[in-house]
């Protein structure tokens, strides 16, 4: 007689055991994943909140203890607006009301939230509504404490205001004596006062005069940069021929051009390129571009300037074959006080304000300034301005 169990019974037992082991493995994996998620929430430095439709807190992460000083169980069941600054409640309620009607949309705001000590922390809040998801059925918030960051930014802003005010006061006070020095030097060099100068004395006075002019220009640049930052630049516009302005500027730079034996190439058709601009300010902007081309061009090289019209705009190109701008520094070229690393040898005393001023003045006129450059080859600066009839 055969006492062995039937084969199909052995297969069933083996299948049950395998199924049990598989279930055990799935359970272990789920527990591991659950513990991993719990650890992520536990050690997260941000605050995670789930709100009900009536704004009561259904869940709040343990980080609330470190951020605001509350135990999670003391907050759950209470309205989030019990902790929001009174002046922020109306705004935050309006946002929450809108969020309830637009499921899934992400909202960002800053809110002042009361800590257990009674002071208010500034929180950067990102939230979205998920009442259509049965697994959540709530409004999820991720909040980060940015109080220290905001306070540091405010301190820096206050220091910048004080610094700019100091520079402005000093600059204005220095302009008067420097202006008086300039007038007296011009009178001396022009032979209007004093005895006739011998060549040695004239050379010394001319050197002092040039330094005086340079300082005045620096002060004017500083004051212009401050006006730009404070958004107090005003334009007194009038119609003028842009090509005539450019020609007059190159005449002013004639001595420097001759000293470096530069060749100037004009590609400007004999047409009137009329623009509606503040003449003194647009000349200031263009002079910064031309000054850079002259300053950083090699001895005996050439500078080319071109004008053309397109879509009721005038395009100006100033090309040089100078030192160029290193690729890694080109994104900073319009920053205030920035100077390219390869420019200091050719011009150690430049301020780094020229292109900052030029860009802002041109944009103030509804135009645009941009460039292309290659180190060791040269640069092309382009700007455009609206054309008028």
C-alpha positions as YAML, in Angstrom:
chain: A
units: angstrom
residues:
- id: 1
  name: UNK
  ca: [0.00, 0.00, 0.00]
- id: 2
  name: UNK
  ca: [1.35, 3.51, -0.95]
- id: 3
  name: UNK
  ca: [1.43, 5.81, 2.15]
- id: 4
  name: UNK
  ca: [3.00, 8.86, 0.34]
- id: 5
  name: UNK
  ca: [0.74, 11.97, 0.09]
- id: 6
  name: UNK
  ca: [-0.70, 12.70, -3.32]
- id: 7
  name: UNK
  ca: [1.46, 14.83, -5.58]
- id: 8
  name: UNK
  ca: [-1.17, 17.56, -5.98]
- id: 9
  name: UNK
  ca: [-1.30, 17.94, -2.15]
- id: 10
  name: UNK
  ca: [2.49, 18.41, -2.00]
- id: 11
  name: UNK
  ca: [2.24, 21.10, -4.68]
- id: 12
  name: UNK
  ca: [-0.48, 22.94, -2.74]
- id: 13
  name: UNK
  ca: [1.61, 22.96, 0.45]
- id: 14
  name: UNK
  ca: [4.67, 24.20, -1.45]
- id: 15
  name: UNK
  ca: [2.61, 26.92, -3.14]
- id: 16
  name: UNK
  ca: [1.16, 28.08, 0.21]
- id: 17
  name: UNK
  ca: [4.64, 28.28, 1.72]
- id: 18
  name: UNK
  ca: [5.94, 30.31, -1.26]
- id: 19
  name: UNK
  ca: [2.92, 32.60, -1.10]
- id: 20
  name: UNK
  ca: [3.45, 33.13, 2.63]
- id: 21
  name: UNK
  ca: [7.12, 33.99, 2.09]
- id: 22
  name: UNK
  ca: [6.21, 36.41, -0.70]
- id: 23
  name: UNK
  ca: [3.62, 38.13, 1.49]
- id: 24
  name: UNK
  ca: [6.15, 38.36, 4.31]
- id: 25
  name: UNK
  ca: [8.69, 39.96, 1.96]
- id: 26
  name: UNK
  ca: [6.09, 42.46, 0.68]
- id: 27
  name: UNK
  ca: [5.15, 43.32, 4.26]
- id: 28
  name: UNK
  ca: [8.81, 43.80, 5.21]
- id: 29
  name: UNK
  ca: [9.37, 46.03, 2.15]
- id: 30
  name: UNK
  ca: [6.28, 48.10, 3.00]
- id: 31
  name: UNK
  ca: [7.43, 48.50, 6.61]
- id: 32
  name: UNK
  ca: [10.89, 49.57, 5.44]
- id: 33
  name: UNK
  ca: [9.42, 52.11, 3.03]
- id: 34
  name: UNK
  ca: [7.07, 53.38, 5.73]
- id: 35
  name: UNK
  ca: [9.96, 53.81, 8.20]
- id: 36
  name: UNK
  ca: [12.00, 55.55, 5.50]
- id: 37
  name: UNK
  ca: [9.16, 58.02, 4.81]
- id: 38
  name: UNK
  ca: [8.64, 58.56, 8.56]
- id: 39
  name: UNK
  ca: [12.37, 59.32, 8.93]
- id: 40
  name: UNK
  ca: [12.25, 61.78, 6.02]
- id: 41
  name: UNK
  ca: [9.37, 63.65, 7.66]
- id: 42
  name: UNK
  ca: [10.94, 63.45, 11.13]
- id: 43
  name: UNK
  ca: [14.28, 64.92, 10.07]
- id: 44
  name: UNK
  ca: [12.94, 67.37, 7.48]
- id: 45
  name: UNK
  ca: [13.90, 70.95, 8.39]
- id: 46
  name: UNK
  ca: [10.77, 72.30, 6.69]
- id: 47
  name: UNK
  ca: [7.29, 72.26, 8.16]
- id: 48
  name: UNK
  ca: [4.72, 69.97, 6.52]
- id: 49
  name: UNK
  ca: [1.04, 70.66, 7.21]
- id: 50
  name: UNK
  ca: [-2.20, 69.11, 5.95]
- id: 51
  name: UNK
  ca: [-5.24, 71.38, 6.34]
- id: 52
  name: UNK
  ca: [-8.88, 70.39, 6.24]
- id: 53
  name: UNK
  ca: [-11.38, 72.36, 4.20]
- id: 54
  name: UNK
  ca: [-12.31, 74.42, 7.28]
- id: 55
  name: UNK
  ca: [-8.59, 75.37, 7.77]
- id: 56
  name: UNK
  ca: [-8.11, 73.12, 10.79]
- id: 57
  name: UNK
  ca: [-4.84, 71.21, 11.02]
- id: 58
  name: UNK
  ca: [-5.19, 67.48, 10.41]
- id: 59
  name: UNK
  ca: [-1.46, 66.75, 10.33]
- id: 60
  name: UNK
  ca: [1.69, 68.69, 11.17]
- id: 61
  name: UNK
  ca: [5.24, 67.35, 11.02]
- id: 62
  name: UNK
  ca: [7.41, 66.94, 14.15]
- id: 63
  name: UNK
  ca: [9.67, 69.77, 12.90]
- id: 64
  name: UNK
  ca: [7.10, 72.21, 14.29]
- id: 65
  name: UNK
  ca: [8.81, 71.70, 17.66]
- id: 66
  name: UNK
  ca: [12.17, 73.00, 16.37]
- id: 67
  name: UNK
  ca: [10.74, 75.74, 14.18]
- id: 68
  name: UNK
  ca: [7.93, 77.21, 16.29]
- id: 69
  name: UNK
  ca: [8.27, 75.44, 19.64]
- id: 70
  name: UNK
  ca: [4.89, 73.63, 19.60]
- id: 71
  name: UNK
  ca: [4.22, 69.94, 20.14]
- id: 72
  name: UNK
  ca: [2.35, 68.53, 17.12]
- id: 73
  name: UNK
  ca: [-0.57, 67.30, 19.25]
- id: 74
  name: UNK
  ca: [-1.13, 70.84, 20.58]
- id: 75
  name: UNK
  ca: [-1.66, 72.17, 17.04]
- id: 76
  name: UNK
  ca: [-3.71, 69.39, 15.44]
- id: 77
  name: UNK
  ca: [-7.42, 70.25, 15.33]
- id: 78
  name: UNK
  ca: [-6.85, 74.00, 15.60]
- id: 79
  name: UNK
  ca: [-7.26, 76.54, 12.82]
- id: 80
  name: UNK
  ca: [-4.07, 77.60, 11.03]
- id: 81
  name: UNK
  ca: [-5.31, 81.17, 11.38]
- id: 82
  name: UNK
  ca: [-4.91, 80.92, 15.15]
- id: 83
  name: UNK
  ca: [-1.16, 81.22, 14.43]
- id: 84
  name: UNK
  ca: [-1.12, 83.67, 11.51]
- id: 85
  name: UNK
  ca: [-0.36, 87.36, 12.14]
- id: 86
  name: UNK
  ca: [-3.65, 89.35, 12.28]
- id: 87
  name: UNK
  ca: [-2.52, 91.62, 9.43]
- id: 88
  name: UNK
  ca: [-1.95, 88.60, 7.18]
- id: 89
  name: UNK
  ca: [-5.18, 86.68, 7.85]
- id: 90
  name: UNK
  ca: [-7.38, 88.37, 5.22]
- id: 91
  name: UNK
  ca: [-4.77, 87.87, 2.48]
- id: 92
  name: UNK
  ca: [-4.10, 84.24, 3.43]
- id: 93
  name: UNK
  ca: [-7.83, 83.40, 3.65]
- id: 94
  name: UNK
  ca: [-8.34, 84.84, 0.18]
- id: 95
  name: UNK
  ca: [-5.53, 82.66, -1.20]
- id: 96
  name: UNK
  ca: [-6.90, 79.56, 0.54]
- id: 97
  name: UNK
  ca: [-10.39, 80.24, -0.82]
- id: 98
  name: UNK
  ca: [-9.00, 80.51, -4.35]
- id: 99
  name: UNK
  ca: [-6.93, 77.34, -3.81]
- id: 100
  name: UNK
  ca: [-10.00, 75.34, -2.82]
- id: 101
  name: UNK
  ca: [-11.52, 76.14, -6.21]
- id: 102
  name: UNK
  ca: [-8.38, 75.35, -8.26]
- id: 103
  name: UNK
  ca: [-7.25, 71.85, -7.36]
- id: 104
  name: UNK
  ca: [-3.57, 71.02, -7.85]
- id: 105
  name: UNK
  ca: [-2.40, 74.58, -8.52]
- id: 106
  name: UNK
  ca: [0.71, 75.53, -6.53]
- id: 107
  name: UNK
  ca: [0.52, 78.70, -4.43]
- id: 108
  name: UNK
  ca: [3.47, 80.62, -2.98]
- id: 109
  name: UNK
  ca: [3.38, 83.29, -0.31]
- id: 110
  name: UNK
  ca: [5.13, 84.64, 2.75]
- id: 111
  name: UNK
  ca: [3.31, 84.50, 6.07]
- id: 112
  name: UNK
  ca: [4.14, 85.62, 9.60]
- id: 113
  name: UNK
  ca: [3.45, 82.72, 11.98]
- id: 114
  name: UNK
  ca: [3.36, 82.97, 15.77]
- id: 115
  name: UNK
  ca: [5.82, 80.85, 17.73]
- id: 116
  name: UNK
  ca: [5.24, 79.40, 21.20]
- id: 117
  name: UNK
  ca: [7.16, 82.39, 22.62]
- id: 118
  name: UNK
  ca: [4.74, 84.87, 21.03]
- id: 119
  name: UNK
  ca: [7.09, 86.31, 18.40]
- id: 120
  name: UNK
  ca: [6.35, 85.91, 14.71]
- id: 121
  name: UNK
  ca: [8.54, 83.96, 12.31]
- id: 122
  name: UNK
  ca: [8.49, 84.71, 8.58]
- id: 123
  name: UNK
  ca: [7.63, 81.54, 6.68]
- id: 124
  name: UNK
  ca: [7.96, 80.91, 2.96]
- id: 125
  name: UNK
  ca: [4.87, 78.86, 2.18]
- id: 126
  name: UNK
  ca: [4.23, 76.60, -0.80]
- id: 127
  name: UNK
  ca: [0.83, 74.93, -0.88]
- id: 128
  name: UNK
  ca: [-1.57, 73.09, -3.16]
- id: 129
  name: UNK
  ca: [-5.10, 71.74, -2.86]
- id: 130
  name: UNK
  ca: [-5.70, 67.97, -3.13]
- id: 131
  name: UNK
  ca: [-9.31, 67.53, -2.00]
- id: 132
  name: UNK
  ca: [-9.96, 65.44, -5.09]
- id: 133
  name: UNK
  ca: [-7.44, 62.82, -3.91]
- id: 134
  name: UNK
  ca: [-9.10, 60.44, -1.41]
- id: 135
  name: UNK
  ca: [-5.69, 59.51, 0.00]
- id: 136
  name: UNK
  ca: [-5.07, 63.13, 1.07]
- id: 137
  name: UNK
  ca: [-8.36, 65.05, 0.88]
- id: 138
  name: UNK
  ca: [-6.73, 68.23, 2.13]
- id: 139
  name: UNK
  ca: [-4.55, 71.25, 1.47]
- id: 140
  name: UNK
  ca: [-0.83, 70.37, 1.65]
- id: 141
  name: UNK
  ca: [1.61, 73.03, 2.87]
- id: 142
  name: UNK
  ca: [5.39, 73.05, 2.90]
- id: 143
  name: UNK
  ca: [6.71, 75.97, 4.96]
- id: 144
  name: UNK
  ca: [10.30, 77.12, 5.49]
- id: 145
  name: UNK
  ca: [11.50, 79.58, 8.13]
- id: 146
  name: UNK
  ca: [13.21, 82.47, 6.31]
- id: 147
  name: UNK
  ca: [13.19, 84.95, 9.21]
- id: 148
  name: UNK
  ca: [16.98, 85.15, 9.57]
- id: 149
  name: UNK
  ca: [17.44, 85.38, 5.81]
- id: 150
  name: UNK
  ca: [14.93, 88.25, 5.56]
- id: 151
  name: UNK
  ca: [16.48, 90.10, 8.49]
- id: 152
  name: UNK
  ca: [19.95, 89.81, 6.98]
- id: 153
  name: UNK
  ca: [18.61, 91.08, 3.65]
- id: 154
  name: UNK
  ca: [16.99, 94.07, 5.40]
- id: 155
  name: UNK
  ca: [20.25, 94.87, 7.20]
- id: 156
  name: UNK
  ca: [22.16, 94.72, 3.92]
- id: 157
  name: UNK
  ca: [19.55, 96.97, 2.31]
- id: 158
  name: UNK
  ca: [19.86, 99.50, 5.14]
- id: 159
  name: UNK
  ca: [23.65, 99.45, 4.85]
- id: 160
  name: UNK
  ca: [23.42, 99.94, 1.09]
- id: 161
  name: UNK
  ca: [21.14, 102.94, 1.60]
- id: 162
  name: UNK
  ca: [23.58, 104.48, 4.11]
- id: 163
  name: UNK
  ca: [26.55, 103.73, 1.86]
- id: 164
  name: UNK
  ca: [24.85, 105.24, -1.18]
- id: 165
  name: UNK
  ca: [23.82, 108.31, 0.81]
- id: 166
  name: UNK
  ca: [27.37, 108.79, 2.03]
- id: 167
  name: UNK
  ca: [28.76, 108.48, -1.51]
- id: 168
  name: UNK
  ca: [26.11, 110.88, -2.81]
- id: 169
  name: UNK
  ca: [26.82, 113.53, -0.16]
- id: 170
  name: UNK
  ca: [30.60, 113.29, -0.55]
- id: 171
  name: UNK
  ca: [30.36, 113.32, -4.34]
- id: 172
  name: UNK
  ca: [28.18, 116.44, -4.41]
- id: 173
  name: UNK
  ca: [30.40, 118.22, -1.87]
- id: 174
  name: UNK
  ca: [33.54, 117.43, -3.86]
- id: 175
  name: UNK
  ca: [32.13, 118.67, -7.15]
- id: 176
  name: UNK
  ca: [32.17, 122.33, -6.04]
- id: 177
  name: UNK
  ca: [35.89, 122.64, -5.15]
- id: 178
  name: UNK
  ca: [36.86, 120.43, -8.10]
- id: 179
  name: UNK
  ca: [34.80, 122.63, -10.42]
- id: 180
  name: UNK
  ca: [36.47, 125.77, -9.05]
- id: 181
  name: UNK
  ca: [39.89, 124.13, -9.56]
- id: 182
  name: UNK
  ca: [38.96, 123.28, -13.15]
- id: 183
  name: UNK
  ca: [37.92, 126.85, -13.98]
- id: 184
  name: UNK
  ca: [41.11, 128.31, -12.51]
- id: 185
  name: UNK
  ca: [43.29, 125.77, -14.33]
- id: 186
  name: UNK
  ca: [41.53, 126.55, -17.62]
- id: 187
  name: UNK
  ca: [42.08, 130.27, -17.03]
- id: 188
  name: UNK
  ca: [45.77, 129.71, -16.28]
- id: 189
  name: UNK
  ca: [46.29, 127.45, -19.31]
- id: 190
  name: UNK
  ca: [44.37, 129.88, -21.51]
- id: 191
  name: UNK
  ca: [46.54, 132.81, -20.41]
- id: 192
  name: UNK
  ca: [43.55, 134.67, -18.96]
- id: 193
  name: UNK
  ca: [45.17, 135.15, -15.54]
- id: 194
  name: UNK
  ca: [48.73, 135.28, -14.25]
- id: 195
  name: UNK
  ca: [52.01, 135.62, -16.12]
- id: 196
  name: UNK
  ca: [52.69, 133.66, -19.31]
- id: 197
  name: UNK
  ca: [53.65, 130.03, -18.59]
- id: 198
  name: UNK
  ca: [56.85, 128.41, -19.72]
- id: 199
  name: UNK
  ca: [56.54, 124.92, -21.27]
- id: 200
  name: UNK
  ca: [57.52, 123.07, -18.09]
- id: 201
  name: UNK
  ca: [54.90, 124.86, -16.00]
- id: 202
  name: UNK
  ca: [52.29, 124.44, -18.71]
- id: 203
  name: UNK
  ca: [52.94, 120.67, -18.92]
- id: 204
  name: UNK
  ca: [52.58, 120.33, -15.14]
- id: 205
  name: UNK
  ca: [49.37, 122.33, -15.06]
- id: 206
  name: UNK
  ca: [47.95, 120.35, -17.99]
- id: 207
  name: UNK
  ca: [48.68, 117.09, -16.14]
- id: 208
  name: UNK
  ca: [46.88, 118.46, -13.05]
- id: 209
  name: UNK
  ca: [44.01, 119.64, -15.26]
- id: 210
  name: UNK
  ca: [43.61, 116.20, -16.88]
- id: 211
  name: UNK
  ca: [43.58, 114.53, -13.45]
- id: 212
  name: UNK
  ca: [40.98, 117.05, -12.28]
- id: 213
  name: UNK
  ca: [38.75, 116.26, -15.29]
- id: 214
  name: UNK
  ca: [39.15, 112.52, -14.64]
- id: 215
  name: UNK
  ca: [38.06, 112.88, -10.99]
- id: 216
  name: UNK
  ca: [35.04, 115.00, -11.97]
- id: 217
  name: UNK
  ca: [34.01, 112.35, -14.52]
- id: 218
  name: UNK
  ca: [34.31, 109.62, -11.87]
- id: 219
  name: UNK
  ca: [32.13, 111.60, -9.45]
- id: 220
  name: UNK
  ca: [29.56, 112.20, -12.18]
- id: 221
  name: UNK
  ca: [29.53, 108.45, -12.93]
- id: 222
  name: UNK
  ca: [29.02, 107.64, -9.24]
- id: 223
  name: UNK
  ca: [26.12, 110.09, -8.98]
- id: 224
  name: UNK
  ca: [24.56, 108.71, -12.19]
- id: 225
  name: UNK
  ca: [24.90, 105.12, -10.92]
- id: 226
  name: UNK
  ca: [23.19, 106.11, -7.65]
- id: 227
  name: UNK
  ca: [20.40, 107.84, -9.55]
- id: 228
  name: UNK
  ca: [19.90, 104.67, -11.61]
- id: 229
  name: UNK
  ca: [19.72, 102.49, -8.49]
- id: 230
  name: UNK
  ca: [17.33, 104.91, -6.80]
- id: 231
  name: UNK
  ca: [15.24, 105.08, -10.00]
- id: 232
  name: UNK
  ca: [15.35, 108.87, -10.13]
- id: 233
  name: UNK
  ca: [16.81, 109.25, -13.64]
- id: 234
  name: UNK
  ca: [14.68, 111.70, -15.59]
- id: 235
  name: UNK
  ca: [14.82, 112.28, -19.32]
- id: 236
  name: UNK
  ca: [14.42, 115.62, -21.12]
- id: 237
  name: UNK
  ca: [13.84, 114.31, -24.61]
- id: 238
  name: UNK
  ca: [14.18, 116.08, -27.92]
- id: 239
  name: UNK
  ca: [14.51, 114.93, -31.50]
- id: 240
  name: UNK
  ca: [18.06, 114.73, -32.81]
- id: 241
  name: UNK
  ca: [20.18, 113.04, -35.48]
- id: 242
  name: UNK
  ca: [21.98, 110.07, -33.90]
- id: 243
  name: UNK
  ca: [24.75, 109.96, -36.53]
- id: 244
  name: UNK
  ca: [25.62, 113.60, -35.73]
- id: 245
  name: UNK
  ca: [25.88, 112.75, -32.04]
- id: 246
  name: UNK
  ca: [28.21, 109.85, -32.79]
- id: 247
  name: UNK
  ca: [30.44, 112.03, -35.00]
- id: 248
  name: UNK
  ca: [30.68, 114.69, -32.31]
- id: 249
  name: UNK
  ca: [31.71, 112.07, -29.75]
- id: 250
  name: UNK
  ca: [34.53, 110.76, -31.92]
- id: 251
  name: UNK
  ca: [35.78, 114.35, -32.34]
- id: 252
  name: UNK
  ca: [36.00, 114.59, -28.54]
- id: 253
  name: UNK
  ca: [38.09, 111.39, -28.49]
- id: 254
  name: UNK
  ca: [40.29, 112.58, -31.36]
- id: 255
  name: UNK
  ca: [43.43, 113.22, -29.26]
- id: 256
  name: UNK
  ca: [43.30, 109.76, -27.67]
- id: 257
  name: UNK
  ca: [42.62, 108.15, -31.03]
- id: 258
  name: UNK
  ca: [45.63, 109.91, -32.56]
- id: 259
  name: UNK
  ca: [47.83, 109.04, -29.58]
- id: 260
  name: UNK
  ca: [47.14, 105.30, -30.09]
- id: 261
  name: UNK
  ca: [47.22, 105.69, -33.91]
- id: 262
  name: UNK
  ca: [43.81, 104.03, -34.20]
- id: 263
  name: UNK
  ca: [42.00, 103.79, -37.52]
- id: 264
  name: UNK
  ca: [38.31, 104.71, -37.31]
- id: 265
  name: UNK
  ca: [36.00, 103.23, -39.95]
- id: 266
  name: UNK
  ca: [32.52, 104.76, -40.29]
- id: 267
  name: UNK
  ca: [29.79, 102.74, -42.02]
- id: 268
  name: UNK
  ca: [27.08, 105.35, -41.75]
- id: 269
  name: UNK
  ca: [25.07, 106.21, -44.89]
- id: 270
  name: UNK
  ca: [24.53, 109.94, -45.36]
- id: 271
  name: UNK
  ca: [21.05, 109.84, -43.86]
- id: 272
  name: UNK
  ca: [19.33, 111.36, -40.89]
- id: 273
  name: UNK
  ca: [18.84, 108.79, -38.13]
- id: 274
  name: UNK
  ca: [16.35, 110.67, -35.99]
- id: 275
  name: UNK
  ca: [15.75, 109.64, -32.39]
- id: 276
  name: UNK
  ca: [13.79, 111.17, -29.50]
- id: 277
  name: UNK
  ca: [16.29, 111.17, -26.62]
- id: 278
  name: UNK
  ca: [17.78, 113.07, -23.73]
- id: 279
  name: UNK
  ca: [20.84, 114.25, -25.68]
- id: 280
  name: UNK
  ca: [23.23, 114.63, -22.73]
- id: 281
  name: UNK
  ca: [22.33, 111.23, -21.29]
- id: 282
  name: UNK
  ca: [22.44, 109.31, -24.57]
- id: 283
  name: UNK
  ca: [25.82, 110.95, -25.31]
- id: 284
  name: UNK
  ca: [26.95, 109.78, -21.87]
- id: 285
  name: UNK
  ca: [25.85, 106.23, -22.67]
- id: 286
  name: UNK
  ca: [27.47, 106.18, -26.11]
- id: 287
  name: UNK
  ca: [30.68, 107.72, -24.77]
- id: 288
  name: UNK
  ca: [31.04, 104.76, -22.37]
- id: 289
  name: UNK
  ca: [30.88, 102.33, -25.30]
- id: 290
  name: UNK
  ca: [33.29, 104.35, -27.44]
- id: 291
  name: UNK
  ca: [35.61, 104.91, -24.47]
- id: 292
  name: UNK
  ca: [35.85, 101.14, -23.93]
- id: 293
  name: UNK
  ca: [36.64, 100.58, -27.61]
- id: 294
  name: UNK
  ca: [39.40, 103.21, -27.55]
- id: 295
  name: UNK
  ca: [40.71, 102.26, -24.12]
- id: 296
  name: UNK
  ca: [41.06, 98.52, -24.78]
- id: 297
  name: UNK
  ca: [42.17, 98.62, -28.43]
- id: 298
  name: UNK
  ca: [45.77, 97.80, -29.26]
- id: 299
  name: UNK
  ca: [48.07, 100.49, -30.63]
- id: 300
  name: UNK
  ca: [47.55, 100.87, -34.37]
- id: 301
  name: UNK
  ca: [44.38, 98.73, -34.51]
- id: 302
  name: UNK
  ca: [41.00, 99.76, -35.89]
- id: 303
  name: UNK
  ca: [37.54, 100.60, -34.58]
- id: 304
  name: UNK
  ca: [34.51, 100.27, -36.84]
- id: 305
  name: UNK
  ca: [31.15, 101.88, -36.22]
- id: 306
  name: UNK
  ca: [28.03, 101.05, -38.24]
- id: 307
  name: UNK
  ca: [24.44, 102.31, -38.34]
- id: 308
  name: UNK
  ca: [21.45, 100.63, -39.96]
- id: 309
  name: UNK
  ca: [17.68, 100.70, -39.63]
- id: 310
  name: UNK
  ca: [15.27, 97.81, -39.22]
- id: 311
  name: UNK
  ca: [11.61, 97.69, -38.16]
- id: 312
  name: UNK
  ca: [11.55, 101.37, -37.12]
- id: 313
  name: UNK
  ca: [14.64, 100.98, -34.95]
- id: 314
  name: UNK
  ca: [18.20, 102.22, -35.38]
- id: 315
  name: UNK
  ca: [20.93, 99.65, -34.79]
- id: 316
  name: UNK
  ca: [24.44, 100.82, -33.87]
- id: 317
  name: UNK
  ca: [27.48, 98.53, -33.82]
- id: 318
  name: UNK
  ca: [30.86, 99.47, -32.34]
- id: 319
  name: UNK
  ca: [33.52, 96.87, -33.20]
- id: 320
  name: UNK
  ca: [37.08, 96.83, -31.94]
- id: 321
  name: UNK
  ca: [40.01, 94.44, -32.29]
- id: 322
  name: UNK
  ca: [41.17, 94.84, -28.72]
- id: 323
  name: UNK
  ca: [41.70, 92.52, -25.76]
- id: 324
  name: UNK
  ca: [38.17, 91.06, -25.75]
- id: 325
  name: UNK
  ca: [36.30, 89.74, -22.70]
- id: 326
  name: UNK
  ca: [36.99, 86.29, -21.16]
- id: 327
  name: UNK
  ca: [34.04, 83.97, -21.78]
- id: 328
  name: UNK
  ca: [33.72, 83.06, -18.08]
- id: 329
  name: UNK
  ca: [33.23, 86.73, -17.16]
- id: 330
  name: UNK
  ca: [30.85, 87.85, -19.90]
- id: 331
  name: UNK
  ca: [27.69, 87.38, -17.81]
- id: 332
  name: UNK
  ca: [28.96, 90.02, -15.35]
- id: 333
  name: UNK
  ca: [30.03, 92.66, -17.86]
- id: 334
  name: UNK
  ca: [27.06, 94.98, -17.14]
- id: 335
  name: UNK
  ca: [27.35, 94.65, -13.35]
- id: 336
  name: UNK
  ca: [28.19, 97.77, -11.37]
- id: 337
  name: UNK
  ca: [31.95, 98.10, -10.64]
- id: 338
  name: UNK
  ca: [32.80, 94.91, -12.56]
- id: 339
  name: UNK
  ca: [36.03, 94.87, -14.53]
- id: 340
  name: UNK
  ca: [37.26, 91.98, -16.67]
- id: 341
  name: UNK
  ca: [40.42, 90.32, -15.37]
- id: 342
  name: UNK
  ca: [42.37, 91.11, -18.55]
- id: 343
  name: UNK
  ca: [41.47, 94.83, -18.56]
- id: 344
  name: UNK
  ca: [43.43, 96.07, -15.54]
- id: 345
  name: UNK
  ca: [46.82, 96.01, -17.27]
- id: 346
  name: UNK
  ca: [45.66, 98.28, -20.10]
- id: 347
  name: UNK
  ca: [43.58, 100.58, -17.87]
- id: 348
  name: UNK
  ca: [44.23, 100.15, -14.14]
- id: 349
  name: UNK
  ca: [42.26, 103.27, -13.14]
- id: 350
  name: UNK
  ca: [38.87, 102.58, -14.82]
- id: 351
  name: UNK
  ca: [35.85, 102.58, -12.51]
- id: 352
  name: UNK
  ca: [33.82, 99.63, -13.85]
- id: 353
  name: UNK
  ca: [30.70, 101.81, -14.03]
- id: 354
  name: UNK
  ca: [30.68, 102.65, -17.74]
- id: 355
  name: UNK
  ca: [28.73, 99.73, -19.20]
- id: 356
  name: UNK
  ca: [26.37, 99.62, -16.19]
- id: 357
  name: UNK
  ca: [25.47, 103.25, -16.89]
- id: 358
  name: UNK
  ca: [25.27, 102.79, -20.67]
- id: 359
  name: UNK
  ca: [22.94, 99.78, -20.44]
- id: 360
  name: UNK
  ca: [20.55, 101.47, -18.03]
- id: 361
  name: UNK
  ca: [20.38, 104.76, -19.93]
- id: 362
  name: UNK
  ca: [19.75, 103.00, -23.26]
- id: 363
  name: UNK
  ca: [17.04, 100.81, -21.71]
- id: 364
  name: UNK
  ca: [15.50, 103.92, -20.11]
- id: 365
  name: UNK
  ca: [15.07, 105.22, -23.68]
- id: 366
  name: UNK
  ca: [13.27, 102.02, -24.72]
- id: 367
  name: UNK
  ca: [16.36, 100.54, -26.34]
- id: 368
  name: UNK
  ca: [18.67, 97.61, -25.72]
- id: 369
  name: UNK
  ca: [22.44, 97.10, -25.33]
- id: 370
  name: UNK
  ca: [24.20, 93.76, -25.88]
- id: 371
  name: UNK
  ca: [27.53, 92.46, -27.12]
- id: 372
  name: UNK
  ca: [29.63, 89.60, -28.46]
- id: 373
  name: UNK
  ca: [33.29, 89.15, -27.61]
- id: 374
  name: UNK
  ca: [36.22, 86.79, -27.83]
- id: 375
  name: UNK
  ca: [39.28, 87.15, -25.65]
- id: 376
  name: UNK
  ca: [42.33, 88.20, -27.63]
- id: 377
  name: UNK
  ca: [40.25, 88.99, -30.74]
- id: 378
  name: UNK
  ca: [38.02, 91.91, -29.78]
- id: 379
  name: UNK
  ca: [34.45, 92.91, -28.98]
- id: 380
  name: UNK
  ca: [31.34, 94.11, -30.75]
- id: 381
  name: UNK
  ca: [28.84, 96.17, -28.80]
- id: 382
  name: UNK
  ca: [25.40, 96.67, -30.26]
- id: 383
  name: UNK
  ca: [22.60, 98.95, -29.21]
- id: 384
  name: UNK
  ca: [19.28, 99.89, -30.70]
- id: 385
  name: UNK
  ca: [16.95, 102.84, -30.17]
- id: 386
  name: UNK
  ca: [13.44, 103.59, -31.47]
- id: 387
  name: UNK
  ca: [13.52, 105.70, -34.62]
- id: 388
  name: UNK
  ca: [11.26, 108.71, -35.05]
- id: 389
  name: UNK
  ca: [10.11, 110.47, -38.21]
...
